[in-house]
PDB file of C-alpha atoms in Angstrom:
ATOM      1  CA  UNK A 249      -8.365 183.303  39.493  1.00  0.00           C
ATOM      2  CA  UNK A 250      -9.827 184.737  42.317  1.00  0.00           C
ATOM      3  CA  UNK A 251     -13.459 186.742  42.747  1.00  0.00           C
ATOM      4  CA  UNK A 252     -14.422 189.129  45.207  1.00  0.00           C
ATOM      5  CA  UNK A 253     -18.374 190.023  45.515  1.00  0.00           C
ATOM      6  CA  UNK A 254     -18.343 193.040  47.844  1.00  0.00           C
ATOM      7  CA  UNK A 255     -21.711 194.649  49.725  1.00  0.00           C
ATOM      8  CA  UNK A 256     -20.876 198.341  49.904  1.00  0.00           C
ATOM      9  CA  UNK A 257     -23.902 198.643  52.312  1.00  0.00           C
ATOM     10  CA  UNK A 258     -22.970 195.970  54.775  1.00  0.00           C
ATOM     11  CA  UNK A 259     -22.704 197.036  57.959  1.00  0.00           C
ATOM     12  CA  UNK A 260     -23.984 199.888  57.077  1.00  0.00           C
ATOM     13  CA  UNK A 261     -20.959 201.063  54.948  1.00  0.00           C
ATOM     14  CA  UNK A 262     -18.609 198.581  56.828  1.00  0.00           C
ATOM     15  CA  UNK A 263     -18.619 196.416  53.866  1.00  0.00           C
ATOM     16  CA  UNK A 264     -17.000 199.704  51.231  1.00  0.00           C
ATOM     17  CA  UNK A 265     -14.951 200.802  53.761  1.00  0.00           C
ATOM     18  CA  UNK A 266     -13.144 197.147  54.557  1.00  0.00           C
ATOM     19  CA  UNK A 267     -12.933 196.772  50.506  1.00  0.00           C
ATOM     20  CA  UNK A 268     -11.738 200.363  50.079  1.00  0.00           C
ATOM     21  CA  UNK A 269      -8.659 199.064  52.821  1.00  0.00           C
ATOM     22  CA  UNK A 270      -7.710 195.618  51.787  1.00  0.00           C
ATOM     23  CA  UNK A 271      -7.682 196.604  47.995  1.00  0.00           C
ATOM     24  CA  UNK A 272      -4.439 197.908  48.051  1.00  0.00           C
ATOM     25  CA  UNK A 273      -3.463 194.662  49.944  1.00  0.00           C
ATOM     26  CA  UNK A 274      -4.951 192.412  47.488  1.00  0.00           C
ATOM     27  CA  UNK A 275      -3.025 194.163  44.692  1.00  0.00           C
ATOM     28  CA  UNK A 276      -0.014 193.763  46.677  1.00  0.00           C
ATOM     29  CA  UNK A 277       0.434 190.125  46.849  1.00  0.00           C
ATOM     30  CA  UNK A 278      -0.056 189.993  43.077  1.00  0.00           C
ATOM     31  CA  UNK A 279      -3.187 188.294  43.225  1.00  0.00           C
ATOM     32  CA  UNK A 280      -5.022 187.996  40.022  1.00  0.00           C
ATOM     33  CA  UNK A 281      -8.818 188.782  40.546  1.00  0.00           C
ATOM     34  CA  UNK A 282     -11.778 190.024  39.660  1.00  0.00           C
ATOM     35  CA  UNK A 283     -14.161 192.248  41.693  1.00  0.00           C
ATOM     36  CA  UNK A 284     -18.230 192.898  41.844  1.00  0.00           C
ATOM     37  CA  UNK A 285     -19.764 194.767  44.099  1.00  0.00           C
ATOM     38  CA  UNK A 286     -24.117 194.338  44.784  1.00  0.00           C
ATOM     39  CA  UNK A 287     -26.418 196.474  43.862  1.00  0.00           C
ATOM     40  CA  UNK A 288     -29.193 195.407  45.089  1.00  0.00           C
ATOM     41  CA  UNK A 289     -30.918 192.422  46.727  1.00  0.00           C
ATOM     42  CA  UNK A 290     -30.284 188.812  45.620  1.00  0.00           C
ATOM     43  CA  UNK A 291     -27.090 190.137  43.332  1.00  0.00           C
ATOM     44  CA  UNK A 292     -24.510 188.509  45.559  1.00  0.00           C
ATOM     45  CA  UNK A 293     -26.319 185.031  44.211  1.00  0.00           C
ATOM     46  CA  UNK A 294     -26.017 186.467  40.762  1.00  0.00           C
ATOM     47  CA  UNK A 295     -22.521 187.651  40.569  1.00  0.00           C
ATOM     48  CA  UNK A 296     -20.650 184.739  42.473  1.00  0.00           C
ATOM     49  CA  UNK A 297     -22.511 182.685  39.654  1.00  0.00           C
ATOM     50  CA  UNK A 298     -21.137 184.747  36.917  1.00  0.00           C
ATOM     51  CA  UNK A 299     -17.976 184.662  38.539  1.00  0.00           C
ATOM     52  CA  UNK A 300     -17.068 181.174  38.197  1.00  0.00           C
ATOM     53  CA  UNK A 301     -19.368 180.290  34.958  1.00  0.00           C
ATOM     54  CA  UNK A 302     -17.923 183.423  32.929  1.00  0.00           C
ATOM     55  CA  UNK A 303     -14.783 184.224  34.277  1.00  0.00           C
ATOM     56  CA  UNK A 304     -13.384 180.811  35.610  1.00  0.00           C
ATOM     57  CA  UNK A 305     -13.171 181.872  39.566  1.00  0.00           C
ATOM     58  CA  UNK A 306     -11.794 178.827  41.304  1.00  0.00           C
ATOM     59  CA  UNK A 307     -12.133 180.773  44.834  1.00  0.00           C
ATOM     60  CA  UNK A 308     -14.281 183.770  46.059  1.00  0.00           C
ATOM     61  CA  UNK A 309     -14.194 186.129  48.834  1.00  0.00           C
ATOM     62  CA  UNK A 310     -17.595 187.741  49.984  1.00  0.00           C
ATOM     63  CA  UNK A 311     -17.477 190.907  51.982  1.00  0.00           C
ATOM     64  CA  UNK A 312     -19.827 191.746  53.830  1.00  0.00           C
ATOM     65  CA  UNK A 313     -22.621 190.052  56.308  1.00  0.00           C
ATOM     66  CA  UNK A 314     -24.049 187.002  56.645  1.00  0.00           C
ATOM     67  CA  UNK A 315     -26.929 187.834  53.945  1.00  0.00           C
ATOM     68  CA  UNK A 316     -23.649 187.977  51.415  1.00  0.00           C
ATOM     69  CA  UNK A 317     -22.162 184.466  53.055  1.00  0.00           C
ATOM     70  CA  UNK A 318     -25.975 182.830  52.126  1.00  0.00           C
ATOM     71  CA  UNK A 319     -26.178 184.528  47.946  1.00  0.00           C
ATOM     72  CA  UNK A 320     -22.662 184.118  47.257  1.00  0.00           C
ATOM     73  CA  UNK A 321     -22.968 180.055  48.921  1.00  0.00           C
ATOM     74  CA  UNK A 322     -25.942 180.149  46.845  1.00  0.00           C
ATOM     75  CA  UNK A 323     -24.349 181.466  43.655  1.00  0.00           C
ATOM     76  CA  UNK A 324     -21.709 178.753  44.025  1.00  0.00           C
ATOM     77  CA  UNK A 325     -24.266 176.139  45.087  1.00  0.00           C
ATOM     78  CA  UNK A 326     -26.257 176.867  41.935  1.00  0.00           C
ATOM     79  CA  UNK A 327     -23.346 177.088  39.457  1.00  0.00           C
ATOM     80  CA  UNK A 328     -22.517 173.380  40.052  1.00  0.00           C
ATOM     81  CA  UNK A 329     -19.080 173.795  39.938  1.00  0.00           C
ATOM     82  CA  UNK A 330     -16.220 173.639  42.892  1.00  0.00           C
ATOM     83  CA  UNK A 331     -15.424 176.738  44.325  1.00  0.00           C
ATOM     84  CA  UNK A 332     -13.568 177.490  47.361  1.00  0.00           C
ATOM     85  CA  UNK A 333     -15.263 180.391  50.035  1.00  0.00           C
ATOM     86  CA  UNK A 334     -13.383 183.197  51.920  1.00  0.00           C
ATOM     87  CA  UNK A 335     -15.192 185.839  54.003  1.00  0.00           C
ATOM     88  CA  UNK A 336     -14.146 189.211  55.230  1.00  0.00           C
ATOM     89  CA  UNK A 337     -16.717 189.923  58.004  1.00  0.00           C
ATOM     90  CA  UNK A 338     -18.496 193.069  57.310  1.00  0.00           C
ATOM     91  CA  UNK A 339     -21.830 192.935  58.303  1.00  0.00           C
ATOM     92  CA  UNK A 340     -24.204 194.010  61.464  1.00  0.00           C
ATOM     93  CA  UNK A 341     -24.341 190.287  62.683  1.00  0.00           C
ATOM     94  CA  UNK A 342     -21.240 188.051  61.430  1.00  0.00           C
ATOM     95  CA  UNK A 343     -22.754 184.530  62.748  1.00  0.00           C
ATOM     96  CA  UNK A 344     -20.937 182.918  60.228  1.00  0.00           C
ATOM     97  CA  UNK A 345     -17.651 184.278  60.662  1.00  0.00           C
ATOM     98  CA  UNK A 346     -17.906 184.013  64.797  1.00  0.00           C
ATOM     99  CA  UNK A 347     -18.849 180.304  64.258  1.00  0.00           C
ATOM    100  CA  UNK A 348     -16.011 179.117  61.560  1.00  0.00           C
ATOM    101  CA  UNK A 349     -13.317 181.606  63.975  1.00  0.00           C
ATOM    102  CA  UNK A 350     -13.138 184.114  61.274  1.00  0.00           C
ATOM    103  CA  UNK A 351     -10.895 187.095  61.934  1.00  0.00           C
ATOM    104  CA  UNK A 352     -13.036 190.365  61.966  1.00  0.00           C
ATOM    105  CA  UNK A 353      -9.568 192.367  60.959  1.00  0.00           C
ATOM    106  CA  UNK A 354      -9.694 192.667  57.517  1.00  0.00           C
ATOM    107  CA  UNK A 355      -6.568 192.732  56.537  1.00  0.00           C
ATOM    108  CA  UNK A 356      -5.487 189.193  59.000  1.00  0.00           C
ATOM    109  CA  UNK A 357      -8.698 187.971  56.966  1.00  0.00           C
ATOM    110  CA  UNK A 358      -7.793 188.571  53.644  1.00  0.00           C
ATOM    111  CA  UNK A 359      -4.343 187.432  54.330  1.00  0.00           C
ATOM    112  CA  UNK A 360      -5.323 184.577  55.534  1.00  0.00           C
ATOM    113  CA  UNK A 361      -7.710 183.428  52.922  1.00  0.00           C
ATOM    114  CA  UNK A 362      -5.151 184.385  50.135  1.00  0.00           C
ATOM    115  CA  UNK A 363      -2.350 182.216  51.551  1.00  0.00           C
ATOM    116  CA  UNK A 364      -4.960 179.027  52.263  1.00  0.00           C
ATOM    117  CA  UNK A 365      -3.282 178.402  55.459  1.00  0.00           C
ATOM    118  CA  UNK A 366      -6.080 176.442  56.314  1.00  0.00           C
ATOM    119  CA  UNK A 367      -9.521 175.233  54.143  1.00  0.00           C
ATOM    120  CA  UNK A 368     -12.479 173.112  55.579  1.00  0.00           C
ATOM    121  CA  UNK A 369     -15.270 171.403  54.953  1.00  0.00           C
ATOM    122  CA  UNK A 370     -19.087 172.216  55.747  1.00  0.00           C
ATOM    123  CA  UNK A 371     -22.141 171.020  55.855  1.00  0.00           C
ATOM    124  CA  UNK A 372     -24.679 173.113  53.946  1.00  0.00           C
ATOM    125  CA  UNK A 373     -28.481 173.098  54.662  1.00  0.00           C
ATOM    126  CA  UNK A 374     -31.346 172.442  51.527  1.00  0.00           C
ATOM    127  CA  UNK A 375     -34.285 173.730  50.998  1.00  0.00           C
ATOM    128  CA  UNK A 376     -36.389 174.129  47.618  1.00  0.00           C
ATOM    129  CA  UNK A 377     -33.299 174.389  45.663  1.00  0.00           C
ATOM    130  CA  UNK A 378     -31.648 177.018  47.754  1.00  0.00           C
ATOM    131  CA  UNK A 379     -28.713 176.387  50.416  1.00  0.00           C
ATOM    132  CA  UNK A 380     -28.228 178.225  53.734  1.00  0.00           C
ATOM    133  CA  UNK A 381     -24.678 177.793  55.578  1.00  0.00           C
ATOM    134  CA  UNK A 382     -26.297 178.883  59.199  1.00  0.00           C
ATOM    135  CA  UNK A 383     -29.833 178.224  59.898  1.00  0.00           C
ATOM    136  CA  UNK A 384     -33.464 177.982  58.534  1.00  0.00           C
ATOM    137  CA  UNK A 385     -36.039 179.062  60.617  1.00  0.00           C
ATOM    138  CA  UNK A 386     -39.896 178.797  60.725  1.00  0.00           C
ATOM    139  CA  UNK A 387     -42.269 181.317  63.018  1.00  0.00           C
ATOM    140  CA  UNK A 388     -41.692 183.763  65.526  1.00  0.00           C
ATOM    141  CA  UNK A 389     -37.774 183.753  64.402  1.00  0.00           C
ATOM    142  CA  UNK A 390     -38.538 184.421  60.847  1.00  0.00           C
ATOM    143  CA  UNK A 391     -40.606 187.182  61.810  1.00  0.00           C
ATOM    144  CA  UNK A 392     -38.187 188.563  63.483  1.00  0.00           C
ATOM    145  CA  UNK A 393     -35.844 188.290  61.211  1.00  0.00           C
ATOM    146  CA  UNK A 394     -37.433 189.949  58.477  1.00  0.00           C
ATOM    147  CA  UNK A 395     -39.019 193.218  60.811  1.00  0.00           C
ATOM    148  CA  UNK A 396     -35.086 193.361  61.973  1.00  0.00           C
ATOM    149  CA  UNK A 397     -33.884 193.819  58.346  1.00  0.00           C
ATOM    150  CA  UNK A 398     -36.333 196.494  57.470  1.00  0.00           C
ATOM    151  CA  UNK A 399     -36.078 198.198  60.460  1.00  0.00           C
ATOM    152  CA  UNK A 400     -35.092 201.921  59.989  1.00  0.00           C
ATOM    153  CA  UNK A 401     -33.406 201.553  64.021  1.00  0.00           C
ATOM    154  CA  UNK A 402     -30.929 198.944  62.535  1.00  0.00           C
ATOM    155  CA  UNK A 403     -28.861 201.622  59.972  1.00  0.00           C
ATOM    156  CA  UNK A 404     -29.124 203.872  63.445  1.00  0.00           C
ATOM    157  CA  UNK A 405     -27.490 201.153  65.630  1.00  0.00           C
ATOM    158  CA  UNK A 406     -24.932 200.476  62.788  1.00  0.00           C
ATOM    159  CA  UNK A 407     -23.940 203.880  62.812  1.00  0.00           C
ATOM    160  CA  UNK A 408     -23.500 203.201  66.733  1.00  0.00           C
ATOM    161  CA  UNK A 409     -21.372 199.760  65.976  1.00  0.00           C
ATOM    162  CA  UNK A 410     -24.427 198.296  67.705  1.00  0.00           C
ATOM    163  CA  UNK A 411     -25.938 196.697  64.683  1.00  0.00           C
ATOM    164  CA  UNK A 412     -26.343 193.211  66.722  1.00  0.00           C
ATOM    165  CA  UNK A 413     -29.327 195.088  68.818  1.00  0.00           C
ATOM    166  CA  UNK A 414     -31.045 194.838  65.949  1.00  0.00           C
ATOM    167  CA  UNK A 415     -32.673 191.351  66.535  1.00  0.00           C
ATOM    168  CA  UNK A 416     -33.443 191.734  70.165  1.00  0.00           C
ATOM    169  CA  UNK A 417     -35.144 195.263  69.557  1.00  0.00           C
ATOM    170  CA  UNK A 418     -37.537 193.088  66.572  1.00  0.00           C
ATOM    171  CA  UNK A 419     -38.010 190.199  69.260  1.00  0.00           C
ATOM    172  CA  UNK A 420     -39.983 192.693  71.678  1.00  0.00           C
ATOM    173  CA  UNK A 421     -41.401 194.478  68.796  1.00  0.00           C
ATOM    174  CA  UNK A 422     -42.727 191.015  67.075  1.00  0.00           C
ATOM    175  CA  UNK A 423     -43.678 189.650  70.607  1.00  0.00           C
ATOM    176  CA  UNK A 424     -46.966 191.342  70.390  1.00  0.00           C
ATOM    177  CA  UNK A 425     -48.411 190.411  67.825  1.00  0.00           C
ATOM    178  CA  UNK A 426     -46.827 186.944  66.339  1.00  0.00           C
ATOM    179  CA  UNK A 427     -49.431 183.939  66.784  1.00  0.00           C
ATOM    180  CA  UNK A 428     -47.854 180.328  68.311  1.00  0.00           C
ATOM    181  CA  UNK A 429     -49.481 177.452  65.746  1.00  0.00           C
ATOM    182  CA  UNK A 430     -49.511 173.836  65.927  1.00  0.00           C
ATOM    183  CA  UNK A 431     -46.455 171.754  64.055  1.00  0.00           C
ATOM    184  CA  UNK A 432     -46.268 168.248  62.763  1.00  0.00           C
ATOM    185  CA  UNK A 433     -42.276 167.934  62.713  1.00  0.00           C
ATOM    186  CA  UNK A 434     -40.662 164.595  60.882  1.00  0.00           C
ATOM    187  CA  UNK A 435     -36.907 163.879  62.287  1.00  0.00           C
ATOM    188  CA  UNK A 436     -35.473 161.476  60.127  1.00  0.00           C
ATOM    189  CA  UNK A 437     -38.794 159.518  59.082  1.00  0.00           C
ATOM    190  CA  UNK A 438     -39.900 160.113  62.689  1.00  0.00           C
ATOM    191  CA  UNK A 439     -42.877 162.423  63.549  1.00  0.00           C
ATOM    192  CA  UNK A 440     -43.411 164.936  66.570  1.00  0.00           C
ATOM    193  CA  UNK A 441     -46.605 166.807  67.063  1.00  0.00           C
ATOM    194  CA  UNK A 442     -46.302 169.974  69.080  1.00  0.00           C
ATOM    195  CA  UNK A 443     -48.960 173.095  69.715  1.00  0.00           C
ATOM    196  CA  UNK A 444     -48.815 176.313  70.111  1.00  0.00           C
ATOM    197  CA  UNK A 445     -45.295 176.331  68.905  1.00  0.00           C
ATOM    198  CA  UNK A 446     -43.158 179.659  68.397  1.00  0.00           C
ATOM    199  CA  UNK A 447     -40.553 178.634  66.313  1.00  0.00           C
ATOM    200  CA  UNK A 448     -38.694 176.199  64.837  1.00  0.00           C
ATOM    201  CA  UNK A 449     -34.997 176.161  63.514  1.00  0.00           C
ATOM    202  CA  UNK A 450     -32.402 173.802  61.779  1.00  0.00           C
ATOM    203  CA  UNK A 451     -29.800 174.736  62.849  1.00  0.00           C
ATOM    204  CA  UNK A 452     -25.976 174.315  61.040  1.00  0.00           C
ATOM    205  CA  UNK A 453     -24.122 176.443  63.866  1.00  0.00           C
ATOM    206  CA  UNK A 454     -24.408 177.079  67.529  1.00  0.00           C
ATOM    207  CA  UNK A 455     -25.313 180.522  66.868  1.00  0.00           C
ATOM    208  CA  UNK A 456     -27.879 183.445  64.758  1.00  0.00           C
ATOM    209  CA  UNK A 457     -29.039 186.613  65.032  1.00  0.00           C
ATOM    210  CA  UNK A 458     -26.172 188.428  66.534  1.00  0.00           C
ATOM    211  CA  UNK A 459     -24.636 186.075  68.685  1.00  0.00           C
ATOM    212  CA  UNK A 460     -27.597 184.119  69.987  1.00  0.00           C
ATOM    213  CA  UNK A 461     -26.902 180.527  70.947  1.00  0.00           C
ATOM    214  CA  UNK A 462     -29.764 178.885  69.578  1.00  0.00           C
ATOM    215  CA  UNK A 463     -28.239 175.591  69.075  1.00  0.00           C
ATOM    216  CA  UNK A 464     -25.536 175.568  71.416  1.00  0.00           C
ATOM    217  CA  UNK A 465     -24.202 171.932  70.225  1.00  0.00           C
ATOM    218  CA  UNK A 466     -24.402 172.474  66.359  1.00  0.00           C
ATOM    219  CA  UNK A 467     -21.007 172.527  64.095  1.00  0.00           C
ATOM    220  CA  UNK A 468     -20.624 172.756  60.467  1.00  0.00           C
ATOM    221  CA  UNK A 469     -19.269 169.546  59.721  1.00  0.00           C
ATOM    222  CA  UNK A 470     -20.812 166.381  61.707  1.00  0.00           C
ATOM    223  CA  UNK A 471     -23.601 165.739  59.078  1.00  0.00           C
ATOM    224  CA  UNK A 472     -26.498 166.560  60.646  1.00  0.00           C
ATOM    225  CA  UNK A 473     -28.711 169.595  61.225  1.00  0.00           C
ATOM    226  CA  UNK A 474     -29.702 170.557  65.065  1.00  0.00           C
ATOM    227  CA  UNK A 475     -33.058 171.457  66.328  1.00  0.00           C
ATOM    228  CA  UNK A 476     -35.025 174.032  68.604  1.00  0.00           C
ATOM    229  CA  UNK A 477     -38.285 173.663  68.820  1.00  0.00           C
ATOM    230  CA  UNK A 478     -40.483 176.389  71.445  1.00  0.00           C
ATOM    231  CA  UNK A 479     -43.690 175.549  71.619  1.00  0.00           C
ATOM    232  CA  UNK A 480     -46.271 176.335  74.536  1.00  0.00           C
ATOM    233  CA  UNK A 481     -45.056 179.168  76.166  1.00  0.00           C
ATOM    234  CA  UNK A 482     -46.348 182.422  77.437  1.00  0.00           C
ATOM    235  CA  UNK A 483     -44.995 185.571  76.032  1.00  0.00           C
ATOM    236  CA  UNK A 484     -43.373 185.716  79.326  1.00  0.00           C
ATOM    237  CA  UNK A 485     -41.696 182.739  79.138  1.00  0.00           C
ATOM    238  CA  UNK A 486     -41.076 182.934  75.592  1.00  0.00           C
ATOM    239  CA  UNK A 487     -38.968 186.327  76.417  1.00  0.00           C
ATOM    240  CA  UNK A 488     -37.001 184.518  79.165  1.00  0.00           C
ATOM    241  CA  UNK A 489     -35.684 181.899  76.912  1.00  0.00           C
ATOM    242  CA  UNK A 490     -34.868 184.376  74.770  1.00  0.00           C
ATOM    243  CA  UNK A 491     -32.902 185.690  77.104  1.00  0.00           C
ATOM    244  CA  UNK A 492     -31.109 182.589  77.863  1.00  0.00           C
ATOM    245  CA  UNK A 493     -30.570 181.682  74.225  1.00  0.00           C
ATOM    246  CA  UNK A 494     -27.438 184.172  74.387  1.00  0.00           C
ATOM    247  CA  UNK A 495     -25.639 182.006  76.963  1.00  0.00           C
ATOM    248  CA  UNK A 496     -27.302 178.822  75.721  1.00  0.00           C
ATOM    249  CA  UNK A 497     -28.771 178.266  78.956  1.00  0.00           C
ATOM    250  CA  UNK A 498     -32.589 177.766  77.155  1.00  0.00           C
ATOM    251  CA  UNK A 499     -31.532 173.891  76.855  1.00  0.00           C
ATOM    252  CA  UNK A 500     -33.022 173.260  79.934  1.00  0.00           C
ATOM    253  CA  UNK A 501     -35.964 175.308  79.674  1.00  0.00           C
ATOM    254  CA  UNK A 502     -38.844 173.028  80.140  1.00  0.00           C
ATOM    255  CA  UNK A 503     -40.770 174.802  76.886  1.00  0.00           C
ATOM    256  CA  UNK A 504     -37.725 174.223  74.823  1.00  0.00           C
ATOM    257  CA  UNK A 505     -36.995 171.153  72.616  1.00  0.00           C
ATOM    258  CA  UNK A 506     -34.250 169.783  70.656  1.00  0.00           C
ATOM    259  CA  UNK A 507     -33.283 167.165  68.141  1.00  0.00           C
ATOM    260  CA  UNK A 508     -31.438 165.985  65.635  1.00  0.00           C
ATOM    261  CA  UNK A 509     -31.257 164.647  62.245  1.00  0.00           C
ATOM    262  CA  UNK A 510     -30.386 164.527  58.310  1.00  0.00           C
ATOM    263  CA  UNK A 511     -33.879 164.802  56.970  1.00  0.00           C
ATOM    264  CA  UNK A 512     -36.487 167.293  58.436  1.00  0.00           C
ATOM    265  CA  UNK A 513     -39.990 168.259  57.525  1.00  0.00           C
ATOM    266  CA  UNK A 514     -41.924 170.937  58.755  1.00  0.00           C
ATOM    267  CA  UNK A 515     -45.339 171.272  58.667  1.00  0.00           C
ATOM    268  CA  UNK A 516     -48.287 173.576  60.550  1.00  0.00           C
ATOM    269  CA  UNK A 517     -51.547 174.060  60.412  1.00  0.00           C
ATOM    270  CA  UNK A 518     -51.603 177.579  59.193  1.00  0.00           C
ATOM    271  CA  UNK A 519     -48.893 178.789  57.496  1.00  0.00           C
ATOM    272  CA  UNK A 520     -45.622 180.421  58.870  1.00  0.00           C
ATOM    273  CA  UNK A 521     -43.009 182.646  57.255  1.00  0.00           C
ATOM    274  CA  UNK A 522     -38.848 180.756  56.599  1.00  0.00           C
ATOM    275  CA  UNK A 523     -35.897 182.489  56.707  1.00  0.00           C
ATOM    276  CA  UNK A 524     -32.864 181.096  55.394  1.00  0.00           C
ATOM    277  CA  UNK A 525     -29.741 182.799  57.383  1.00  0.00           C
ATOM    278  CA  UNK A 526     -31.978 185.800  58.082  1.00  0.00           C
ATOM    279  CA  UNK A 527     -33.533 185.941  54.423  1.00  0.00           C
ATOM    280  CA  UNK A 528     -37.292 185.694  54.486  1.00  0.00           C
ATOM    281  CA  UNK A 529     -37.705 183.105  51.513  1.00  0.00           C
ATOM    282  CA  UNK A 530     -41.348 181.324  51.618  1.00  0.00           C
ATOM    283  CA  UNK A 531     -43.754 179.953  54.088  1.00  0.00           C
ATOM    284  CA  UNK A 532     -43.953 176.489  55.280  1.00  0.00           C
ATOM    285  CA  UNK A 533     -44.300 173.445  55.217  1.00  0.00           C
ATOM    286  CA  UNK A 534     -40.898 172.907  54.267  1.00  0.00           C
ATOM    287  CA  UNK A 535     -38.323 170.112  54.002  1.00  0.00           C
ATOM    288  CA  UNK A 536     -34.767 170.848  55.045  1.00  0.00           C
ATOM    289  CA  UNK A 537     -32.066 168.008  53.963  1.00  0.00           C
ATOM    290  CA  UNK A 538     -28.373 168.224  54.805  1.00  0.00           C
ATOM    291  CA  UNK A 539     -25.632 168.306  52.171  1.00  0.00           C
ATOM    292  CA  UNK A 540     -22.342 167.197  53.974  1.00  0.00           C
ATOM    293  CA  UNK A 541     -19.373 168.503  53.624  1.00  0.00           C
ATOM    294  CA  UNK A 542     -20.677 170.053  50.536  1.00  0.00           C
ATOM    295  CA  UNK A 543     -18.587 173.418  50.543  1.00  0.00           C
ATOM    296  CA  UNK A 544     -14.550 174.312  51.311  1.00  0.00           C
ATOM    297  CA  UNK A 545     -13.920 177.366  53.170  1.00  0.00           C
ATOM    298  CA  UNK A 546     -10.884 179.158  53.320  1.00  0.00           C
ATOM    299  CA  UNK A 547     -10.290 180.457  57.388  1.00  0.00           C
TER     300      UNK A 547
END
């Protein structure tokens, strides 16, 4: 039995349309399934869990964005059953599908995910009970991350297919005003001080917020969570990292730090917003733990 949770709004309207298309499709190869589609925010969690708890979904397919890839993983996560993950990229950003090699055709992509011509294993970041497949982030990032979901010029730039601007349009915006704080970081039992730091982010892939390479050596399924840490820079110099952090050149930028590890804890000395794959979802201090290959995906 197969479940599909579908955002209508991803993308704005990418996420209906692709469903709308690969319906027909789905039907065709006899597949038996059952369908949702989100109303609202933090329903992707709730249906995916109904899914396989009520109806007895061995496998679902999300489409939409990455904010569907983190509640439907988190659905599954807190069901506590196995369930195999498919995507159909439909959102603004698609960090998760770039970094597993997803197909953005949705048609290839359902195919492919209905046949199981190939299935992986992940790693799967934890924090406070929740999971995130890409990244958790504390500071300037999360900031960012939450003005760029709100933001009425990110439904324009959809519109435009340039829904990716998004992020870099909220880093200039949040660059004025965001305040650097001092961190107490703890790798694996071992502690780093830093000051004045911007952000910091565990990272599962090489890449968030559109494409950015913030993490340029992270993959999904080595058991360990990677690390950037910018601390003491200008605004300046803070803005030409992020510049680099698209080609993941910022590894050798002197203000930039990185580590890595199965155990993190971050604390600071006032507190700082967290984003889980883009989702604004507390403040810190925080612990972040890695689950390894805790989740199959279908590719």
């Amino acid at each position: 039995m197969i479940g599909f949770v579908v955002n209508p709004v991803a993308g704005n309207g990418k996420g209906k349309r692709a469903w709308e298309s690969i319906e027909p499709v789905v039907k065709g190869l006899g597949a038996v399934f059952s369908v949702r589609e989100t109303s609202g925010e933090g329903e992707a969690e709730k249906l995916a869990k109904q899914l396989i708890q009520k109806e007895g979904v061995n496998k679902i397919i999300a489409v939409g964005g990455d904010g569907t890839v983190h509640g439907v993983l988190n659905g599954i996560y807190q069901s506590g059953q196995a369930c195999k993950f498919g995507l159909v990229p439909a959102g603004s950003g698609n960090d998760f599908a770039r970094a597993h090699g997803i197909v953005r055709d949705p048609f290839v992509a359902v195919e492919r995910i209905l046949s199981e011509k190939e299935e992986r294993r992940i790693d799967l970041l934890l924090m406070n009970g929740r999971i995130a497949a890409n990244s958790i982030g504390a500071g300037f990032d999360a900031q960012v991350a939450k003005a760029a979901e709100s933001a009425k010029y990110k439904t324009w730039l959809n519109r435009c297919g340039l829904g990716r601007l998004a992020y870099p349009i909220s880093v200039l915006l949040e660059l004025r005003t965001f305040r650097p704080a001092n961190l107490s970081l703890q790798v694996d039992g071992q502690t780093i001080d830093k000051t004045g730091v911007w952000l910091v982010t565990a990272a599962n892939i090489a890449n968030y917020g559109g494409g950015m390479k913030i993490c340029p050596m992270a993959v999904a399924d080595d058991g360990l969570a990677d690390l950037c840490v910018i601390s003491n820079a200008s605004r300046a110099e803070l803005l030409r990292a992020f510049l680099k952090v698209y080609t993941g050149t910022h590894v050798t930028h002197p203000k930039v730090s990185f580590y890595r590890g199965r155990q993190i804890k971050i604390e600071t000395a006032v507190p700082l917003m967290v984003h889980a794959d883009g989702e604004v979802i507390g403040e810190t201090p925080v612990q972040v733990d890695i689950l390894p290959g805790q989740q199959v995906i279908l590719v």
